[in-house]
């Protein structure tokens, strides 16, 4: 496929390009404009300017709300690209009518925003976010969905925690502690510094969520779901070196 | 670049939102040419505003006393409260001349990603008003964005159980606009909220 059709930014000599992306967030810029931050499968995180979208007569302001999957036409600028056309591919309309789903989607885009890099292909990251939003749109909101999403995100960025064997020695039994800095579960012989003691069954719980499809999560022991989400959150926050604010609203 | 006081005024004006160096310079030189009384009136107006204007203790609108002019007006309908994000939004609703109730300024909208939860907004104050006043309906007039919609859903979830009617401003087509320029989400909402004629 030629570079232009793929939407590659720098191999293409023309100033106008096409791209597909999911809107992560936007913030006011100037009097009536917005800077819109998106994640694209080809170009990773992209920052763009949408001119005049805060005016009520804007032709495409409604298409650039967070969580929307859009097809864009961009005019390349020196610092930020300017959006000249937007078409909606998938609005994820149903999730917007459910407060829990909106908070869950907010967490997903916050986490993706934290790991996505500019000018770097991020197909797996894009597809994971798309699957997560589809699951929320289909009404599958639950703390387990968030935990599964965070574990899969850790895998996509290359820091998946060891869950079924000791991160230090590879042993598969006696896994009693979890170390955020040490890369996952540890056996009682390998005492990691700063490790936390685990309740029985929590590693298997986390592992089933890490392996499952987001749209068909297994039914598990609900009493473990809060602790499992806390472990996934702290693990990802440790490796990203930043807090995920949206989770505070869920927990 | 200019004489001390002139340059100082240019620097101060250039700190205002939407005012660049060139505009600041033009304003400063304009103030240099007008009658001294006119320039002084401007400076007194700024000083008075800073000294006399605070927050309405009831609705958190800007107020020159303890309560704003809207809360003091006994002719207003105290049963209906319009919930807005910022004091500036009150002016916009007032300009319609369609609303005769009272207001409540939240101070923003829910945005978990930016660390803004219900505790950072004036939700507790709104709850106190609902419990202590004769409020029958809350009209949520937050922006039609993800954050504004989330705020409206949160208010409905928290206040409906208290026996208050919670409504939301309709979303739809702007007056004077063309149908073929409308985006799918806006048009979808306009269809969902259509009115019988």
Short mmCIF file of C-alpha atoms in Angstrom, two decimals:
data_model
loop_
_atom_site.label_atom_id
_atom_site.label_comp_id
_atom_site.label_asym_id
_atom_site.label_seq_id
_atom_site.Cartn_x
_atom_site.Cartn_y
_atom_site.Cartn_z
CA UNK A 1 0.00 0.00 0.00
CA UNK A 2 1.45 3.42 -0.84
CA UNK A 3 2.50 5.62 2.08
CA UNK A 4 -0.12 8.26 1.30
CA UNK A 5 -3.03 5.81 1.57
CA UNK A 6 -1.68 4.53 4.87
CA UNK A 7 -1.65 8.04 6.21
CA UNK A 8 2.07 8.08 6.96
CA UNK A 9 3.01 11.60 7.96
CA UNK A 10 6.57 12.09 6.85
CA UNK A 11 6.95 9.87 3.79
CA UNK A 12 4.17 11.82 2.09
CA UNK A 13 5.22 15.10 0.45
CA UNK A 14 1.72 16.64 0.29
CA UNK A 15 0.42 18.85 3.08
CA UNK A 16 -3.00 17.18 3.31
CA UNK A 17 -3.43 13.66 4.59
CA UNK A 18 -6.09 11.20 5.67
CA UNK A 19 -6.04 9.35 8.95
CA UNK A 20 -8.31 7.33 11.24
CA UNK A 21 -8.18 7.81 14.98
CA UNK A 22 -10.04 7.68 18.29
CA UNK A 23 -10.42 10.98 20.18
CA UNK A 24 -8.70 10.78 23.59
CA UNK A 25 -9.32 14.29 24.91
CA UNK A 26 -9.47 17.92 23.91
CA UNK A 27 -8.89 21.24 25.57
CA UNK A 28 -9.75 24.86 24.73
CA UNK A 29 -7.27 26.72 22.57
CA UNK A 30 -7.70 30.43 21.85
CA UNK A 31 -11.20 31.90 21.72
CA UNK A 32 -13.17 29.24 19.84
CA UNK A 33 -10.68 26.48 18.92
CA UNK A 34 -9.77 23.21 20.56
CA UNK A 35 -6.62 21.13 20.61
CA UNK A 36 -7.81 17.57 20.01
CA UNK A 37 -5.56 14.66 21.05
CA UNK A 38 -6.20 11.39 19.24
CA UNK A 39 -4.63 7.96 18.86
CA UNK A 40 -4.18 6.68 15.34
CA UNK A 41 -3.14 3.14 14.33
CA UNK A 42 -0.48 4.50 11.96
CA UNK A 43 0.86 7.60 13.66
CA UNK A 44 0.34 6.96 17.38
CA UNK A 45 -0.69 9.97 19.41
CA UNK A 46 -1.54 12.99 17.28
CA UNK A 47 -2.23 16.53 18.45
CA UNK A 48 -4.40 18.58 16.16
CA UNK A 49 -6.22 21.90 16.10
CA UNK A 50 -9.94 22.00 15.36
CA UNK A 51 -10.80 25.59 14.47
CA UNK A 52 -14.04 27.17 15.64
CA UNK A 53 -15.44 23.96 17.15
CA UNK A 54 -16.55 25.64 20.38
CA UNK A 55 -19.03 27.78 18.44
CA UNK A 56 -22.54 26.35 18.27
CA UNK A 57 -22.54 26.64 14.48
CA UNK A 58 -19.39 24.52 14.13
CA UNK A 59 -19.85 21.91 11.40
CA UNK A 60 -17.87 19.18 13.14
CA UNK A 61 -17.49 20.02 16.83
CA UNK A 62 -19.89 17.24 17.80
CA UNK A 63 -17.80 14.69 15.93
CA UNK A 64 -14.67 15.41 17.96
CA UNK A 65 -15.94 14.50 21.42
CA UNK A 66 -13.80 12.01 23.41
CA UNK A 67 -14.26 8.28 22.61
CA UNK A 68 -15.40 8.93 19.01
CA UNK A 69 -13.74 6.87 16.26
CA UNK A 70 -13.30 9.27 13.35
CA UNK A 71 -11.95 9.53 9.84
CA UNK A 72 -9.97 12.75 9.47
CA UNK A 73 -8.59 15.00 6.80
CA UNK A 74 -5.66 16.93 8.22
CA UNK A 75 -3.70 19.87 6.93
CA UNK A 76 -0.15 19.60 8.18
CA UNK A 77 1.06 22.59 10.15
CA UNK A 78 4.45 23.48 11.58
CA UNK A 79 3.57 22.43 15.12
CA UNK A 80 0.02 21.11 15.10
CA UNK A 81 -1.98 19.69 12.21
CA UNK A 82 -5.34 21.34 11.50
CA UNK A 83 -8.47 19.23 11.09
CA UNK A 84 -10.32 20.24 7.93
CA UNK A 85 -12.87 17.40 7.66
CA UNK A 86 -14.23 14.80 10.06
CA UNK A 87 -16.51 11.83 9.47
CA UNK A 88 -17.67 9.52 12.26
CA UNK A 89 -16.75 5.86 11.87
CA UNK A 90 -18.25 4.78 15.24
CA UNK A 91 -19.74 7.23 17.76
CA UNK A 92 -20.11 4.70 20.65
CA UNK A 93 -23.39 6.48 21.33
CA UNK A 94 -24.83 4.09 23.93
CA UNK A 95 -21.89 4.32 26.32
CA UNK A 96 -22.40 8.10 26.56
CA UNK A 97 -25.78 7.55 28.21
CA UNK A 98 -24.36 5.58 31.15
CA UNK A 99 -22.32 7.38 33.82
CA UNK A 100 -20.34 4.26 34.82
CA UNK A 101 -19.48 3.52 31.19
CA UNK A 102 -18.38 7.14 30.64
CA UNK A 103 -16.07 6.94 33.67
CA UNK A 104 -14.73 3.58 32.43
CA UNK A 105 -14.13 4.99 28.95
CA UNK A 106 -12.44 8.01 30.58
CA UNK A 107 -10.03 5.66 32.33
CA UNK A 108 -9.31 3.78 29.10
CA UNK A 109 -8.49 6.94 27.13
CA UNK A 110 -6.44 8.33 30.05
CA UNK A 111 -4.33 5.15 30.19
CA UNK A 112 -3.89 5.06 26.39
CA UNK A 113 -2.97 8.77 26.41
CA UNK A 114 -0.30 7.99 29.02
CA UNK A 115 1.39 5.24 26.97
CA UNK A 116 0.87 6.32 23.33
CA UNK A 117 3.87 7.91 21.64
CA UNK A 118 3.79 10.49 18.87
CA UNK A 119 4.87 9.46 15.35
CA UNK A 120 5.00 5.79 16.28
CA UNK A 121 2.75 3.08 14.86
CA UNK A 122 0.35 1.91 17.57
CA UNK A 123 -1.98 -0.56 15.88
CA UNK A 124 -2.29 -2.91 18.90
CA UNK A 125 -2.95 0.00 21.23
CA UNK A 126 -5.60 1.42 18.90
CA UNK A 127 -7.32 -1.96 18.51
CA UNK A 128 -7.28 -2.55 22.28
CA UNK A 129 -8.94 0.84 22.92
CA UNK A 130 -11.46 0.17 20.17
CA UNK A 131 -12.35 -3.23 21.72
CA UNK A 132 -12.60 -1.66 25.19
CA UNK A 133 -14.97 1.07 23.99
CA UNK A 134 -17.03 -1.50 22.04
CA UNK A 135 -17.42 -3.58 25.21
CA UNK A 136 -18.60 -0.51 27.17
CA UNK A 137 -20.94 0.48 24.34
CA UNK A 138 -22.43 -3.03 24.39
CA UNK A 139 -23.20 -2.62 28.11
CA UNK A 140 -20.43 -4.82 29.54
CA UNK A 141 -19.24 -2.30 32.15
CA UNK A 142 -17.78 -3.92 35.28
CA UNK A 143 -14.66 -3.47 37.43
CA UNK A 144 -13.36 -6.71 35.83
CA UNK A 145 -13.55 -5.10 32.37
CA UNK A 146 -11.32 -2.26 33.61
CA UNK A 147 -8.88 -4.72 35.22
CA UNK A 148 -8.72 -6.81 32.02
CA UNK A 149 -8.16 -3.66 29.96
CA UNK A 150 -5.30 -2.47 32.20
CA UNK A 151 -3.61 -5.90 32.12
CA UNK A 152 -3.88 -6.05 28.32
CA UNK A 153 -2.54 -2.50 28.08
CA UNK A 154 0.47 -3.51 30.19
CA UNK A 155 1.04 -6.38 27.74
CA UNK A 156 0.78 -4.07 24.69
CA UNK A 157 3.43 -1.71 26.09
CA UNK A 158 5.70 -4.63 27.05
CA UNK A 159 5.38 -4.65 30.84
CA UNK A 160 2.85 -7.46 31.34
CA UNK A 161 3.10 -8.76 34.92
CA UNK A 162 4.12 -12.36 35.61
CA UNK A 163 0.95 -13.93 37.03
CA UNK A 164 1.31 -17.72 36.97
CA UNK A 165 5.02 -18.15 37.69
CA UNK A 166 7.50 -16.40 39.97
CA UNK A 167 8.95 -13.33 38.21
CA UNK A 168 12.36 -14.12 39.76
CA UNK A 169 12.83 -17.90 39.64
CA UNK A 170 10.00 -19.18 37.45
CA UNK A 171 8.47 -21.43 40.12
CA UNK A 172 4.78 -22.14 39.58
CA UNK A 173 3.74 -22.88 43.17
CA UNK A 174 3.82 -21.02 46.47
CA UNK A 175 3.12 -17.68 44.75
CA UNK A 176 2.17 -15.54 47.72
CA UNK A 177 3.46 -12.02 47.08
CA UNK A 178 3.10 -9.44 44.34
CA UNK A 179 5.81 -6.92 43.58
CA UNK A 180 4.99 -3.87 41.44
CA UNK A 181 8.67 -3.06 40.87
CA UNK A 182 9.63 -6.75 40.61
CA UNK A 183 7.37 -7.45 37.61
CA UNK A 184 4.54 -9.52 39.15
CA UNK A 185 4.04 -12.48 41.48
CA UNK A 186 6.86 -14.01 43.53
CA UNK A 187 7.18 -17.25 45.42
CA UNK A 188 7.85 -17.35 49.16
CA UNK A 189 11.55 -18.12 48.53
CA UNK A 190 12.11 -14.98 46.44
CA UNK A 191 11.08 -12.24 48.87
CA UNK A 192 10.86 -9.11 46.71
CA UNK A 193 11.34 -5.73 48.35
CA UNK A 194 8.06 -3.86 48.72
CA UNK A 195 5.99 -6.89 47.74
CA UNK A 196 2.40 -7.18 49.00
CA UNK A 197 0.81 -10.36 50.32
CA UNK A 198 -1.90 -11.80 48.09
CA UNK A 199 -5.22 -13.38 48.95
CA UNK A 200 -5.66 -16.96 47.77
CA UNK A 201 -6.90 -17.16 44.20
CA UNK A 202 -6.06 -13.58 43.18
CA UNK A 203 -3.28 -14.49 40.72
CA UNK A 204 -5.52 -17.01 38.93
CA UNK A 205 -8.23 -14.31 38.89
CA UNK A 206 -5.88 -11.77 37.31
CA UNK A 207 -4.56 -14.35 34.84
CA UNK A 208 -8.06 -15.30 33.65
CA UNK A 209 -8.84 -11.62 33.04
CA UNK A 210 -5.54 -11.06 31.21
CA UNK A 211 -6.30 -13.99 28.86
CA UNK A 212 -10.03 -13.31 28.31
CA UNK A 213 -11.72 -11.42 25.48
CA UNK A 214 -13.09 -8.07 26.70
CA UNK A 215 -16.54 -8.85 25.30
CA UNK A 216 -16.73 -12.26 26.99
CA UNK A 217 -15.10 -12.04 30.40
CA UNK A 218 -15.42 -15.12 32.62
CA UNK A 219 -17.72 -15.01 35.65
CA UNK A 220 -15.38 -14.97 38.63
CA UNK A 221 -15.46 -14.59 42.42
CA UNK A 222 -16.88 -11.06 42.80
CA UNK A 223 -15.29 -10.64 46.24
CA UNK A 224 -11.87 -10.48 44.56
CA UNK A 225 -12.73 -7.91 41.87
CA UNK A 226 -11.87 -4.78 43.91
CA UNK A 227 -8.46 -6.13 44.99
CA UNK A 228 -7.69 -7.33 41.45
CA UNK A 229 -8.43 -3.88 40.03
CA UNK A 230 -6.27 -2.25 42.70
CA UNK A 231 -3.31 -4.51 41.81
CA UNK A 232 -3.68 -3.87 38.06
CA UNK A 233 -3.93 -0.12 38.66
CA UNK A 234 -0.95 0.13 40.99
CA UNK A 235 1.12 -2.07 38.67
CA UNK A 236 0.43 0.10 35.64
CA UNK A 237 0.87 3.34 37.60
CA UNK A 238 4.24 2.11 38.88
CA UNK A 239 5.47 1.33 35.37
CA UNK A 240 4.05 4.49 33.80
CA UNK A 241 5.39 6.58 36.70
CA UNK A 242 2.14 8.55 36.91
CA UNK A 243 -1.25 8.32 38.58
CA UNK A 244 -4.43 7.42 36.72
CA UNK A 245 -6.91 9.99 38.03
CA UNK A 246 -10.01 8.43 36.45
CA UNK A 247 -9.59 5.34 38.61
CA UNK A 248 -10.02 7.37 41.77
CA UNK A 249 -13.57 8.06 40.55
CA UNK A 250 -14.25 4.34 40.05
CA UNK A 251 -12.65 2.89 43.19
CA UNK B 1 10.63 50.40 25.07
CA UNK B 2 8.31 53.30 26.08
CA UNK B 3 8.41 55.64 29.09
CA UNK B 4 8.04 53.67 32.36
CA UNK B 5 4.29 54.13 33.16
CA UNK B 6 3.23 53.61 29.52
CA UNK B 7 5.27 50.44 29.21
CA UNK B 8 3.93 49.24 32.57
CA UNK B 9 0.34 49.67 31.36
CA UNK B 10 1.13 47.91 28.05
CA UNK B 11 2.64 44.98 29.98
CA UNK B 12 -0.43 44.74 32.25
CA UNK B 13 -2.92 44.94 29.37
CA UNK B 14 -0.98 42.31 27.42
CA UNK B 15 -1.59 39.87 30.28
CA UNK B 16 -5.35 39.96 29.65
CA UNK B 17 -6.88 37.05 27.73
CA UNK B 18 -7.11 37.63 23.99
CA UNK B 19 -4.94 40.78 24.12
CA UNK B 20 -1.60 40.67 22.32
CA UNK B 21 1.28 43.17 22.48
CA UNK B 22 0.01 45.17 19.52
CA UNK B 23 -3.54 45.52 20.91
CA UNK B 24 -2.16 46.36 24.37
CA UNK B 25 -0.08 49.11 22.83
CA UNK B 26 -3.08 50.51 20.92
CA UNK B 27 -5.26 50.51 24.07
CA UNK B 28 -2.54 52.18 26.14
CA UNK B 29 -2.04 54.97 23.61
CA UNK B 30 -5.80 55.42 23.32
CA UNK B 31 -5.99 55.88 27.12
CA UNK B 32 -3.20 58.42 26.85
CA UNK B 33 -5.25 60.55 24.45
CA UNK B 34 -8.70 60.43 26.16
CA UNK B 35 -9.86 62.87 28.86
CA UNK B 36 -8.19 62.20 32.19
CA UNK B 37 -11.63 61.71 33.80
CA UNK B 38 -12.46 58.93 31.34
CA UNK B 39 -9.21 57.09 32.07
CA UNK B 40 -9.73 57.52 35.81
CA UNK B 41 -13.30 56.14 35.54
CA UNK B 42 -11.87 52.96 34.00
CA UNK B 43 -9.31 52.54 36.76
CA UNK B 44 -11.95 53.19 39.47
CA UNK B 45 -14.31 50.66 37.83
CA UNK B 46 -11.59 47.99 37.92
CA UNK B 47 -10.66 48.77 41.53
CA UNK B 48 -14.34 48.84 42.64
CA UNK B 49 -15.06 45.53 40.97
CA UNK B 50 -12.16 43.88 42.76
CA UNK B 51 -13.11 45.40 46.11
CA UNK B 52 -16.90 45.03 46.04
CA UNK B 53 -17.66 41.92 44.04
CA UNK B 54 -17.62 38.52 45.65
CA UNK B 55 -19.60 35.30 45.43
CA UNK B 56 -23.31 34.95 46.12
CA UNK B 57 -23.57 32.77 49.22
CA UNK B 58 -26.64 31.04 47.82
CA UNK B 59 -25.95 30.35 44.13
CA UNK B 60 -22.22 31.26 43.76
CA UNK B 61 -22.90 33.78 41.00
CA UNK B 62 -20.83 36.98 41.16
CA UNK B 63 -22.46 39.34 43.67
CA UNK B 64 -21.90 42.86 44.95
CA UNK B 65 -23.33 41.95 48.36
CA UNK B 66 -23.99 38.71 50.20
CA UNK B 67 -26.51 37.59 47.59
CA UNK B 68 -26.63 38.30 43.84
CA UNK B 69 -29.38 40.38 42.20
CA UNK B 70 -31.14 37.24 40.91
CA UNK B 71 -31.32 35.58 44.34
CA UNK B 72 -32.53 38.87 45.88
CA UNK B 73 -35.34 39.24 43.33
CA UNK B 74 -38.51 37.99 45.09
CA UNK B 75 -40.39 37.80 41.78
CA UNK B 76 -38.22 34.92 40.56
CA UNK B 77 -39.58 31.38 40.73
CA UNK B 78 -37.67 29.71 43.59
CA UNK B 79 -39.07 26.26 42.68
CA UNK B 80 -36.87 25.91 39.59
CA UNK B 81 -33.07 26.07 39.65
CA UNK B 82 -30.89 26.12 36.54
CA UNK B 83 -27.53 24.44 37.21
CA UNK B 84 -24.64 25.95 35.20
CA UNK B 85 -20.88 25.44 35.08
CA UNK B 86 -19.70 29.07 35.30
CA UNK B 87 -21.18 32.47 36.27
CA UNK B 88 -20.85 33.59 32.62
CA UNK B 89 -23.37 30.90 31.63
CA UNK B 90 -26.04 32.67 33.74
CA UNK B 91 -25.79 35.73 31.47
CA UNK B 92 -26.30 33.54 28.40
CA UNK B 93 -29.45 31.91 29.85
CA UNK B 94 -30.75 35.30 31.08
CA UNK B 95 -30.40 36.71 27.57
CA UNK B 96 -33.03 34.23 26.32
CA UNK B 97 -35.65 35.90 28.61
CA UNK B 98 -37.29 32.46 28.82
CA UNK B 99 -36.19 31.50 32.33
CA UNK B 100 -37.53 33.10 35.51
CA UNK B 101 -36.11 30.72 38.11
CA UNK B 102 -32.91 30.77 40.17
CA UNK B 103 -29.41 29.45 39.41
CA UNK B 104 -26.66 27.33 40.93
CA UNK B 105 -23.05 27.64 39.72
CA UNK B 106 -21.14 24.35 40.01
CA UNK B 107 -17.71 25.79 39.25
CA UNK B 108 -16.94 23.35 36.41
CA UNK B 109 -17.97 19.91 35.18
CA UNK B 110 -17.05 16.36 36.14
CA UNK B 111 -13.78 15.37 34.49
CA UNK B 112 -12.18 12.37 36.20
CA UNK B 113 -9.27 12.46 33.73
CA UNK B 114 -8.37 15.95 35.04
CA UNK B 115 -8.97 14.96 38.65
CA UNK B 116 -12.29 16.85 38.89
CA UNK B 117 -14.79 14.75 40.83
CA UNK B 118 -18.06 15.70 42.60
CA UNK B 119 -16.07 16.91 45.64
CA UNK B 120 -14.34 19.55 43.52
CA UNK B 121 -17.72 20.92 42.35
CA UNK B 122 -20.45 22.61 44.44
CA UNK B 123 -22.57 19.45 44.63
CA UNK B 124 -22.76 19.43 48.44
CA UNK B 125 -23.97 23.06 48.37
CA UNK B 126 -26.61 22.11 45.78
CA UNK B 127 -27.75 19.25 48.00
CA UNK B 128 -28.08 21.66 50.94
CA UNK B 129 -30.23 23.94 48.79
CA UNK B 130 -32.45 21.09 47.60
CA UNK B 131 -32.97 19.94 51.18
CA UNK B 132 -33.42 23.42 52.64
CA UNK B 133 -35.40 25.26 49.93
CA UNK B 134 -38.60 24.60 48.02
CA UNK B 135 -36.84 23.38 44.84
CA UNK B 136 -39.05 21.17 42.64
CA UNK B 137 -36.93 21.01 39.48
CA UNK B 138 -33.25 21.21 38.54
CA UNK B 139 -32.53 22.16 34.92
CA UNK B 140 -29.02 21.04 34.09
CA UNK B 141 -27.47 23.54 31.65
CA UNK B 142 -23.94 22.17 31.48
CA UNK B 143 -22.13 22.15 28.12
CA UNK B 144 -23.21 19.43 25.63
CA UNK B 145 -19.83 17.68 25.94
CA UNK B 146 -18.85 14.32 27.43
CA UNK B 147 -17.96 16.10 30.70
CA UNK B 148 -21.15 18.16 30.72
CA UNK B 149 -23.30 15.10 29.98
CA UNK B 150 -21.52 13.09 32.71
CA UNK B 151 -22.25 15.93 35.16
CA UNK B 152 -25.93 15.90 34.15
CA UNK B 153 -26.13 12.11 34.63
CA UNK B 154 -24.47 12.41 38.04
CA UNK B 155 -26.95 15.11 39.13
CA UNK B 156 -29.88 12.95 37.96
CA UNK B 157 -28.51 9.95 39.87
CA UNK B 158 -27.96 11.93 43.09
CA UNK B 159 -31.00 14.21 43.15
CA UNK B 160 -33.87 12.24 41.65
CA UNK B 161 -34.07 10.03 44.78
CA UNK B 162 -34.64 13.25 46.77
CA UNK B 163 -37.90 13.76 44.88
CA UNK B 164 -36.68 16.54 42.60
CA UNK B 165 -37.41 16.59 38.88
CA UNK B 166 -34.12 16.73 36.92
CA UNK B 167 -34.18 17.92 33.30
CA UNK B 168 -31.45 18.67 30.76
CA UNK B 169 -31.28 21.37 28.09
CA UNK B 170 -32.24 19.90 24.70
CA UNK B 171 -29.52 19.32 22.12
CA UNK B 172 -30.30 19.91 18.50
CA UNK B 173 -29.91 21.98 15.38
CA UNK B 174 -28.78 25.60 15.64
CA UNK B 175 -31.34 28.11 14.41
CA UNK B 176 -30.38 29.31 10.94
CA UNK B 177 -28.15 26.30 10.21
CA UNK B 178 -28.37 23.86 7.30
CA UNK B 179 -29.50 20.28 7.98
CA UNK B 180 -26.85 18.78 5.69
CA UNK B 181 -24.06 20.34 7.78
CA UNK B 182 -25.30 18.77 11.02
CA UNK B 183 -23.12 16.05 12.53
CA UNK B 184 -24.61 12.61 13.26
CA UNK B 185 -24.54 12.95 17.05
CA UNK B 186 -26.31 16.33 17.11
CA UNK B 187 -28.87 15.23 14.52
CA UNK B 188 -29.43 11.97 16.42
CA UNK B 189 -30.15 13.93 19.60
CA UNK B 190 -32.42 16.31 17.72
CA UNK B 191 -34.41 13.31 16.47
CA UNK B 192 -34.55 11.73 19.94
CA UNK B 193 -35.79 15.01 21.45
CA UNK B 194 -38.23 15.93 18.63
CA UNK B 195 -41.41 17.83 19.51
CA UNK B 196 -44.95 17.21 18.40
CA UNK B 197 -46.44 20.16 16.51
#
